[in-house]
Coordinates of C-alpha atoms in Angstrom, one line a residue:
X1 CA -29.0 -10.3 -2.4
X2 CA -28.0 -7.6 -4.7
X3 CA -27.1 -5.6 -1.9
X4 CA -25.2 -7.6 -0.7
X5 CA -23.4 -8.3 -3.8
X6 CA -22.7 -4.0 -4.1
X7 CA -21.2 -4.6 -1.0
X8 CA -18.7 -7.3 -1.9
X9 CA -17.9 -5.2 -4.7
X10 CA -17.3 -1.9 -2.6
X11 CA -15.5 -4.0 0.1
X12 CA -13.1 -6.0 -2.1
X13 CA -12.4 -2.9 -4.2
X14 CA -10.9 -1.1 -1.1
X15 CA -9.2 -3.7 -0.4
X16 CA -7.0 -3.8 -3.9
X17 CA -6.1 -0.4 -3.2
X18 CA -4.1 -1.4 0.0
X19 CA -3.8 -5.1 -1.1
X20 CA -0.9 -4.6 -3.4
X21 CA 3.1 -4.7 -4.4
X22 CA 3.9 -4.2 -0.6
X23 CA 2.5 -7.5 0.5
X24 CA 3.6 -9.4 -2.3
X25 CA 7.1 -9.6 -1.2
X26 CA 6.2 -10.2 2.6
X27 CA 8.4 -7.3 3.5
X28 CA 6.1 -5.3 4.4
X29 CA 4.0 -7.1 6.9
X30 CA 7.5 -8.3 8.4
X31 CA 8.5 -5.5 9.1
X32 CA 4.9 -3.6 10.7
X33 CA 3.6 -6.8 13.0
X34 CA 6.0 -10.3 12.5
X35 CA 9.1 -8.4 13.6
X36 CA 7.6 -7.4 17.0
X37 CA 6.9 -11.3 17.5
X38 CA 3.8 -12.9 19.2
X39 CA 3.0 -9.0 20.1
X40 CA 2.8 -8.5 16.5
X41 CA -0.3 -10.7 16.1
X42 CA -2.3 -8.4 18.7
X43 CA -0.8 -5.5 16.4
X44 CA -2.5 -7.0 13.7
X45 CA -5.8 -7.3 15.3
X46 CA -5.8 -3.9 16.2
X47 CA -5.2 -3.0 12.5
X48 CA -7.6 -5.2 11.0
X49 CA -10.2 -2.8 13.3
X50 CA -9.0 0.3 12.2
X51 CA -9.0 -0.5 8.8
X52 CA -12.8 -1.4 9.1
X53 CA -13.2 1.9 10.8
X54 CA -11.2 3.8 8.9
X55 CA -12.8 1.9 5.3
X56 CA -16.1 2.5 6.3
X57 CA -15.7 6.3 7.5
X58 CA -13.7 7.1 4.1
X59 CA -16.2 5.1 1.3
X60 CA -18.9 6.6 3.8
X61 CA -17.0 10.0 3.3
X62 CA -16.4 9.8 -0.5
X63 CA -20.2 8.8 -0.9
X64 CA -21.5 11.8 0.6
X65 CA -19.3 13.8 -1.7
X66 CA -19.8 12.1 -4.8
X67 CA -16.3 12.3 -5.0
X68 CA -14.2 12.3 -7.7
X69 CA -10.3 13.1 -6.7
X70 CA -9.4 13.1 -3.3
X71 CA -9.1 17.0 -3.2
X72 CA -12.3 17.7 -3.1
X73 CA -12.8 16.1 0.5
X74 CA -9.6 17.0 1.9
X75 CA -10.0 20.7 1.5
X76 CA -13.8 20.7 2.5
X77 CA -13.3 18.9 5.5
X78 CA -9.9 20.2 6.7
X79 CA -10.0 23.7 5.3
X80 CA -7.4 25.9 3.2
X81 CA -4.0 25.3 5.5
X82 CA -4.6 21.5 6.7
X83 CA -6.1 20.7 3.6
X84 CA -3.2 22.0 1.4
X85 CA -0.7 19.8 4.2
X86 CA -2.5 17.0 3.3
X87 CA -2.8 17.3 -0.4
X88 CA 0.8 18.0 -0.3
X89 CA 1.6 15.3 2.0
X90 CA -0.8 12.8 -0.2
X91 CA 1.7 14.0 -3.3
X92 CA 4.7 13.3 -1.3
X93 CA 3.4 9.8 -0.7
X94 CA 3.1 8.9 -4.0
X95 CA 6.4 10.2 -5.5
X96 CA 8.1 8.3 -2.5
X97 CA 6.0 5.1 -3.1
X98 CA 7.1 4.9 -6.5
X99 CA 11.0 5.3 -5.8
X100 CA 10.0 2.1 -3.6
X101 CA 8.9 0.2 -6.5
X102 CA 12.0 1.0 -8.4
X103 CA 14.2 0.1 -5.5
X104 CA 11.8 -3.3 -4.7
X105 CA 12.1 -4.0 -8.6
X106 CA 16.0 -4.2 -7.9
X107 CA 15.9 -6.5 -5.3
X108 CA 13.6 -9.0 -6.8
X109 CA 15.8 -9.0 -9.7
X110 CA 18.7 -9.8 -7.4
X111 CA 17.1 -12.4 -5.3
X112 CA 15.2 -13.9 -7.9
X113 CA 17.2 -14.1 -11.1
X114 CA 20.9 -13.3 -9.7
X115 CA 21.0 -9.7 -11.5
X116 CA 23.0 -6.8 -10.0
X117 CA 20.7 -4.7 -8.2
X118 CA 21.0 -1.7 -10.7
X119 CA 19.9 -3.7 -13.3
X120 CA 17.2 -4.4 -11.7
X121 CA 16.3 -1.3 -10.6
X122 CA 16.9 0.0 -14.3
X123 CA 14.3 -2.1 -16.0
X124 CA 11.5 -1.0 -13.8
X125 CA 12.8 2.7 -14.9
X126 CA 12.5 2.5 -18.1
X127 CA 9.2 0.6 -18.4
X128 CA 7.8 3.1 -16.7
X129 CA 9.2 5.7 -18.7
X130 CA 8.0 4.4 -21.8
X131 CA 4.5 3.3 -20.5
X132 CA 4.6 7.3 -18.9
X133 CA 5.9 8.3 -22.8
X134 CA 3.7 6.0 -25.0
X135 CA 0.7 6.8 -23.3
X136 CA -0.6 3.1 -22.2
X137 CA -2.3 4.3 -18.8
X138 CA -5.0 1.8 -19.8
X139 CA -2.4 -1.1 -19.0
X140 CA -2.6 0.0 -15.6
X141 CA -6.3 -1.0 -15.5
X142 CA -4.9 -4.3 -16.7
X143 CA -2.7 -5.0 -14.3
X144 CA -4.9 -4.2 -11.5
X145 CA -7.1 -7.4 -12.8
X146 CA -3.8 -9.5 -11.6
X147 CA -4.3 -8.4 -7.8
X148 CA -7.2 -11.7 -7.3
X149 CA -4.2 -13.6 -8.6
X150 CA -1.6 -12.0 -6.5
X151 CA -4.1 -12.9 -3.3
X152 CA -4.2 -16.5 -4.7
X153 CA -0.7 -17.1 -5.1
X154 CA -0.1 -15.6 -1.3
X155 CA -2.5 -18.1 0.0
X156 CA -0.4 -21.0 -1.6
X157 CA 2.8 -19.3 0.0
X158 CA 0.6 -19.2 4.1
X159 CA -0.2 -22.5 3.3
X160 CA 3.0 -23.6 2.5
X161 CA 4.9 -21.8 5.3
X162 CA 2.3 -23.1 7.8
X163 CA 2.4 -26.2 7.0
X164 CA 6.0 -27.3 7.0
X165 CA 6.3 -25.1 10.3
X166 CA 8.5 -27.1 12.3
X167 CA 8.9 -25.2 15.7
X168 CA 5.5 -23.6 17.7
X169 CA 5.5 -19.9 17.7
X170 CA 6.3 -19.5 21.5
X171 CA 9.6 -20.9 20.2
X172 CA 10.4 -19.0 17.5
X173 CA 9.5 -15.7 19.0
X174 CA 12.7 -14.7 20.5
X175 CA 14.8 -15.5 16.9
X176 CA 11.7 -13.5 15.1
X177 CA 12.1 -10.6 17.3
X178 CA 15.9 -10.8 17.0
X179 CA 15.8 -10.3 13.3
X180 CA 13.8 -7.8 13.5
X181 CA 16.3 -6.0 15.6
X182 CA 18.2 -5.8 12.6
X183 CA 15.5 -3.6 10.9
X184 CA 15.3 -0.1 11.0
X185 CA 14.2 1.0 14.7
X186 CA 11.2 4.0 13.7
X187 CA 8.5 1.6 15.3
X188 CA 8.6 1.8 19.2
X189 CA 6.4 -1.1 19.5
X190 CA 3.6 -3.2 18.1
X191 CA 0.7 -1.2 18.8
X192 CA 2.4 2.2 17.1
X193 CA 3.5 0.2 14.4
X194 CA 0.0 -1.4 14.1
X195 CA -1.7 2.3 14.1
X196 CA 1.1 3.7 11.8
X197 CA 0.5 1.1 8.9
X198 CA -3.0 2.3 8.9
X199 CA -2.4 6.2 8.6
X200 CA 0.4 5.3 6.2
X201 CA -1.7 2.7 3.8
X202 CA -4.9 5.2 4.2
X203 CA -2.7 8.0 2.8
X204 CA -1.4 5.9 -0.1
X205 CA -4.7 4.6 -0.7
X206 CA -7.5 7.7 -0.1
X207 CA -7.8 8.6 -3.6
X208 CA -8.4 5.7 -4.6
X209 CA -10.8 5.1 -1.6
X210 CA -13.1 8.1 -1.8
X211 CA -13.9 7.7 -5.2
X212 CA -14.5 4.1 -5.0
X213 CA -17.2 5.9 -2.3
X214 CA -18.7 8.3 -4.2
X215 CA -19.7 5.9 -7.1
X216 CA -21.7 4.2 -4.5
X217 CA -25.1 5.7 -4.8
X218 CA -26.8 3.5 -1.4
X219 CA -24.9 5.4 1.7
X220 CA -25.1 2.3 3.8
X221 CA -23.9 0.0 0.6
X222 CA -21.0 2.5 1.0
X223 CA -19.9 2.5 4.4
X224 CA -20.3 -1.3 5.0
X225 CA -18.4 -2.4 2.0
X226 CA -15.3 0.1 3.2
X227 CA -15.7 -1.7 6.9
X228 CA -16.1 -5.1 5.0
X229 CA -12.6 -4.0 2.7
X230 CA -10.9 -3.3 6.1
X231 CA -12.0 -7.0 7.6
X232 CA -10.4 -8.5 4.4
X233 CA -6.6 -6.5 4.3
X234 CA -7.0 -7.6 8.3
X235 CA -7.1 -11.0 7.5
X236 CA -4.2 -10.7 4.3
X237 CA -2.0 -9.1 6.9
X238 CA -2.9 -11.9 9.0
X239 CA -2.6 -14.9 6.8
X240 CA 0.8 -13.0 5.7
X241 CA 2.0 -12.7 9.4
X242 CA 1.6 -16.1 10.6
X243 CA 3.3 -17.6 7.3
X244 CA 6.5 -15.5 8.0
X245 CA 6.5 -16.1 11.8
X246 CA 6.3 -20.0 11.1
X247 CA 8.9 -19.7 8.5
X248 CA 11.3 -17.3 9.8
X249 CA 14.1 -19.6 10.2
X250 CA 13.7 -19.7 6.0
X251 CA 13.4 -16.2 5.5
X252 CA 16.6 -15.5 7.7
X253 CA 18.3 -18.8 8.0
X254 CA 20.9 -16.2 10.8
X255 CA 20.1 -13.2 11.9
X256 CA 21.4 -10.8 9.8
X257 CA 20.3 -12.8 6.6
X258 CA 16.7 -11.6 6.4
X259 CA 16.0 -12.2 2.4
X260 CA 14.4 -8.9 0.7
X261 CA 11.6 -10.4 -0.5
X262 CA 10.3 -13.0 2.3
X263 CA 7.4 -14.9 0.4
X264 CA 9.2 -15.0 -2.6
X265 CA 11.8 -17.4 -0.2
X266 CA 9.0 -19.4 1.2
X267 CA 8.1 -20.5 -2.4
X268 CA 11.3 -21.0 -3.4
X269 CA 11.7 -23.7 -0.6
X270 CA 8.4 -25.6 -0.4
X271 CA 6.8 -24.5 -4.0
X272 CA 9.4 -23.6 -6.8
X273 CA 7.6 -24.3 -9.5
X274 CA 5.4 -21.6 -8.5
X275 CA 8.1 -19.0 -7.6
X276 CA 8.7 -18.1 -11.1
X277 CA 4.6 -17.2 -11.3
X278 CA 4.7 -15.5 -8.0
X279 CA 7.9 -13.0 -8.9
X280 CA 6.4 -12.4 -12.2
X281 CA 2.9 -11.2 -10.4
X282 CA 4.9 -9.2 -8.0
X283 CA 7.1 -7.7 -10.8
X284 CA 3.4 -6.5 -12.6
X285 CA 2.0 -5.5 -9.3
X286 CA 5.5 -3.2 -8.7
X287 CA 4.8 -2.1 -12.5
X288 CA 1.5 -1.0 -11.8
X289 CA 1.8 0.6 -8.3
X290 CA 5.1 2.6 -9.8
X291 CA 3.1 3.5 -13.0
X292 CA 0.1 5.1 -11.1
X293 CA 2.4 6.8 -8.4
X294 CA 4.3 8.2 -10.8
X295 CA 1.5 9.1 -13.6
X296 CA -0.6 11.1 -10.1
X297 CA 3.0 13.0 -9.1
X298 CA 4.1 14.2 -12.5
X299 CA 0.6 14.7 -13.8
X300 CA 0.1 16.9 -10.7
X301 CA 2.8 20.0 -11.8
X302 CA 1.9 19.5 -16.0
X303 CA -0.3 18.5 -18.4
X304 CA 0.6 14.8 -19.6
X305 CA 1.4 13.5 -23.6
X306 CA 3.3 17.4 -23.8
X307 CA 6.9 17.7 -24.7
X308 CA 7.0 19.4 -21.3
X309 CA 5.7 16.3 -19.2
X310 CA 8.5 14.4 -21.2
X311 CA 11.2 16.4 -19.7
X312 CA 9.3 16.4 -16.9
X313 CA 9.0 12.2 -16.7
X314 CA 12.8 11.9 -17.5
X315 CA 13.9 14.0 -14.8
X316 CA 12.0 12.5 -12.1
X317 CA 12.6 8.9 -13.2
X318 CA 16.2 9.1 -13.2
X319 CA 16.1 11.2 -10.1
X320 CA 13.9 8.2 -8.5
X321 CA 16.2 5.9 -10.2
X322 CA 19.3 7.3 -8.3
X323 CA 17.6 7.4 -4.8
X324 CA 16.6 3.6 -5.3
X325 CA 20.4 2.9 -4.5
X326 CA 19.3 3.8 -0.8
X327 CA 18.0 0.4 -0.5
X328 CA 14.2 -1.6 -0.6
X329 CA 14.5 -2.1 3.1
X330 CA 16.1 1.1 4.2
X331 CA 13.7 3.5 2.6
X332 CA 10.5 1.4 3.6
X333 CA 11.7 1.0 6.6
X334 CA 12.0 4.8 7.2
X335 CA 9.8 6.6 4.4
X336 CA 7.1 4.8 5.3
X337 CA 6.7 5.0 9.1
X338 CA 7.4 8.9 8.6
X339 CA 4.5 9.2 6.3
X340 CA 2.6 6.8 9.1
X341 CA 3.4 9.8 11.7
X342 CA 2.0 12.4 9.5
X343 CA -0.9 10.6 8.3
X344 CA -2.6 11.0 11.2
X345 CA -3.7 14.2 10.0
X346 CA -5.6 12.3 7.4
X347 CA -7.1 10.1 9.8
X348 CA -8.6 12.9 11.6
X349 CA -9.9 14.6 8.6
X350 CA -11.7 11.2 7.7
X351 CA -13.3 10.9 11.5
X352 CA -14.4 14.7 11.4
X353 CA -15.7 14.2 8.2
X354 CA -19.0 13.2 9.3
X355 CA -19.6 16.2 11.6
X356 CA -18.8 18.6 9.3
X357 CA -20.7 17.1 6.9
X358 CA -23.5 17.6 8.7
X359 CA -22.9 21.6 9.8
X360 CA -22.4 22.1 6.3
X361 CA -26.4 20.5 5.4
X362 CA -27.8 22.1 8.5
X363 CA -26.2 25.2 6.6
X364 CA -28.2 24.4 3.4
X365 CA -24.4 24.3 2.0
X366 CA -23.6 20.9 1.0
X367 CA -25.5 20.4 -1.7
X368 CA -24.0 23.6 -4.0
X369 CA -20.9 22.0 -3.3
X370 CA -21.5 18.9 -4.6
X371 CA -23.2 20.0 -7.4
X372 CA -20.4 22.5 -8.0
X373 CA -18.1 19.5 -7.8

């Protein structure tokens, strides 16, 4: 029983990490499965798998390592040159993921609460900034306690969507795919997109992953609760999927008119009195994910609470700040499926992790670098 209580633990702790600000505004999963249509439900299938694979190869991965940043088992499985593309790549992510949060910020604030985008766009900015300046990393921990909420919140809005569905699926699939049309075209088809929000979601999330791993002491505890964490974003992006599909005529009454922020819609229509919570959850969520993105980026090139990383957080905010004029949907809808592409580096570190784990004890090598780490 206790194991299997470590392994809920393990399992619904990888799947915060993935679980975030990009579902909570039902963009995300538009855009990667609901957009191809009914194909898009066999795409999420195919992702729920590879996330169980994928979780339970990296917690498996970060538990062998003890790991305690994600360095550590990038470099010794993929060497000096792939390991410093991934590192660098991993960086990349993160600074992009965060301009994302400041542009998302901006158009919540416009669909929600009819402010111009830039304001918007601008609070986010500057309550990063000060978190980033008054040193209250600790809210982040916070915050992350809102993600059960989040999931709770979501379920009310599939609920909703499903149940004032009007028209079957087979019906609606030609308007869904339609609108998707109108999305940016980086994603061939359902099966790429499917394998692309994996590598791209595993590259946002490995740090976080490994060392949620390697403070698991039971191997098997380890690996299951990473395949367990994979089974439970599958389902999410599921429930999330079939909500938008059913209500797509309410998220894009033509098809041009897809809203920004698709769930927040939904509960505006069937659930208002609950819209107000959801945005405000969503809002904390895109707080959070920009705060940590941010914190890892800076934090990365000098040392944090100097007058240095001041500068430092200044320049980068208002630089973020500028490029979140691109637009929420524009720069997911390309920054995302690029990192997707090269992620697939990552994903073959994390499979070939095991094997060269295992040269590296037949070696008698492994366990001076652990304890070295």
């Amino acid at each position: 029983m206790k194991k299997l209580l470590e392994i809920l633990i393990v399992g619904f702790a990888y799947a915060s990490v993935v679980v975030g600000a990009g579902n909570a505004s039902g963009m995300e999963p538009f855009f990667y499965y609901t957009s191809f249509g009914l194909d898009g439900t066999t795409g999420v299938l195919l992702a729920t798998v590879l996330y169980g694979i994928v979780g339970y190869f990296v917690t498996g991965l970060g538990q062998r390592l003890q790991s305690k940043n994600y360095k550590e088992a990038v470099y010794l499985v993929g060497g000096k040159k792939v390991g410093k593309f991934v590192d660098v790549l991993i960086i990349i992510m993160m600074l992009g993921t965060g301009i994302i949060m400041l542009s998302g910020s901006g158009a919540l604030f416009q669909q929600q609460y009819n402010m111009p985008y830039w304001q918007g766009s601008l609070i986010m900015t500057l309550l990063v900034i000060g978190t980033l300046m008054l040193r209250l990393r600790k809210i982040i921990l916070v915050i992350g306690m809102i993600t059960p909420i989040l999931i709770g919140l979501l379920s009310i809005m599939i609920y909703q969507g499903l149940s004032n569905q009007t028209e079957t699926f087979a019906e609606l699939n030609d308007y869904v795919i339609a609108v998707g049309k109108t999305l940016p075209d980086t994603l061939p088809n359902w099966w790429m997109a499917a394998i692309n929000h994996v590598t791209m979601m595993t590259v946002a999330g490995v740090g976080m992953s490994l060392v949620i791993g390697g403070e698991e002491k039971d191997p098997k505890v380890a690996r299951l609760g990473g395949a367990l964490g994979g089974l439970i974003i599958g389902g999410v992006l599921a429930m999330g999927h079939f909500a938008l599909f059913a209500q797509i005529k309410t998220i894009a009454p033509t098809v041009e008119t897809l809203a920004q922020m698709p769930s927040l819609q939904i509960m505006n229509t069937y659930a208002p009195h609950l819209s107000s919570a959801l945005s405000m959850v969503a809002l904390a969520m895109i707080y959070s994910t920009a705060v940590s993105m941010f914190y890892v980026f800076i934090s990365r090139y000098v040392a944090m609470e100097t007058q240095k990383s001041r500068i430092f957080i200044l320049v980068t905010l208002i630089i973020g700040y500028g490029i979140s004029f691109v637009g929420f949907i524009q720069l997911m809808g390309y920054f995302y499926p690029i990192a997707g592409y090269v992620g697939i580096v990552l994903i073959a570190i994390i499979f070939y992790g095991p094997s060269k784990i295992k040269k590296l004890e037949n070696e008698g090598a492994l366990e001076k670098i652990v304890m070295a780490n």
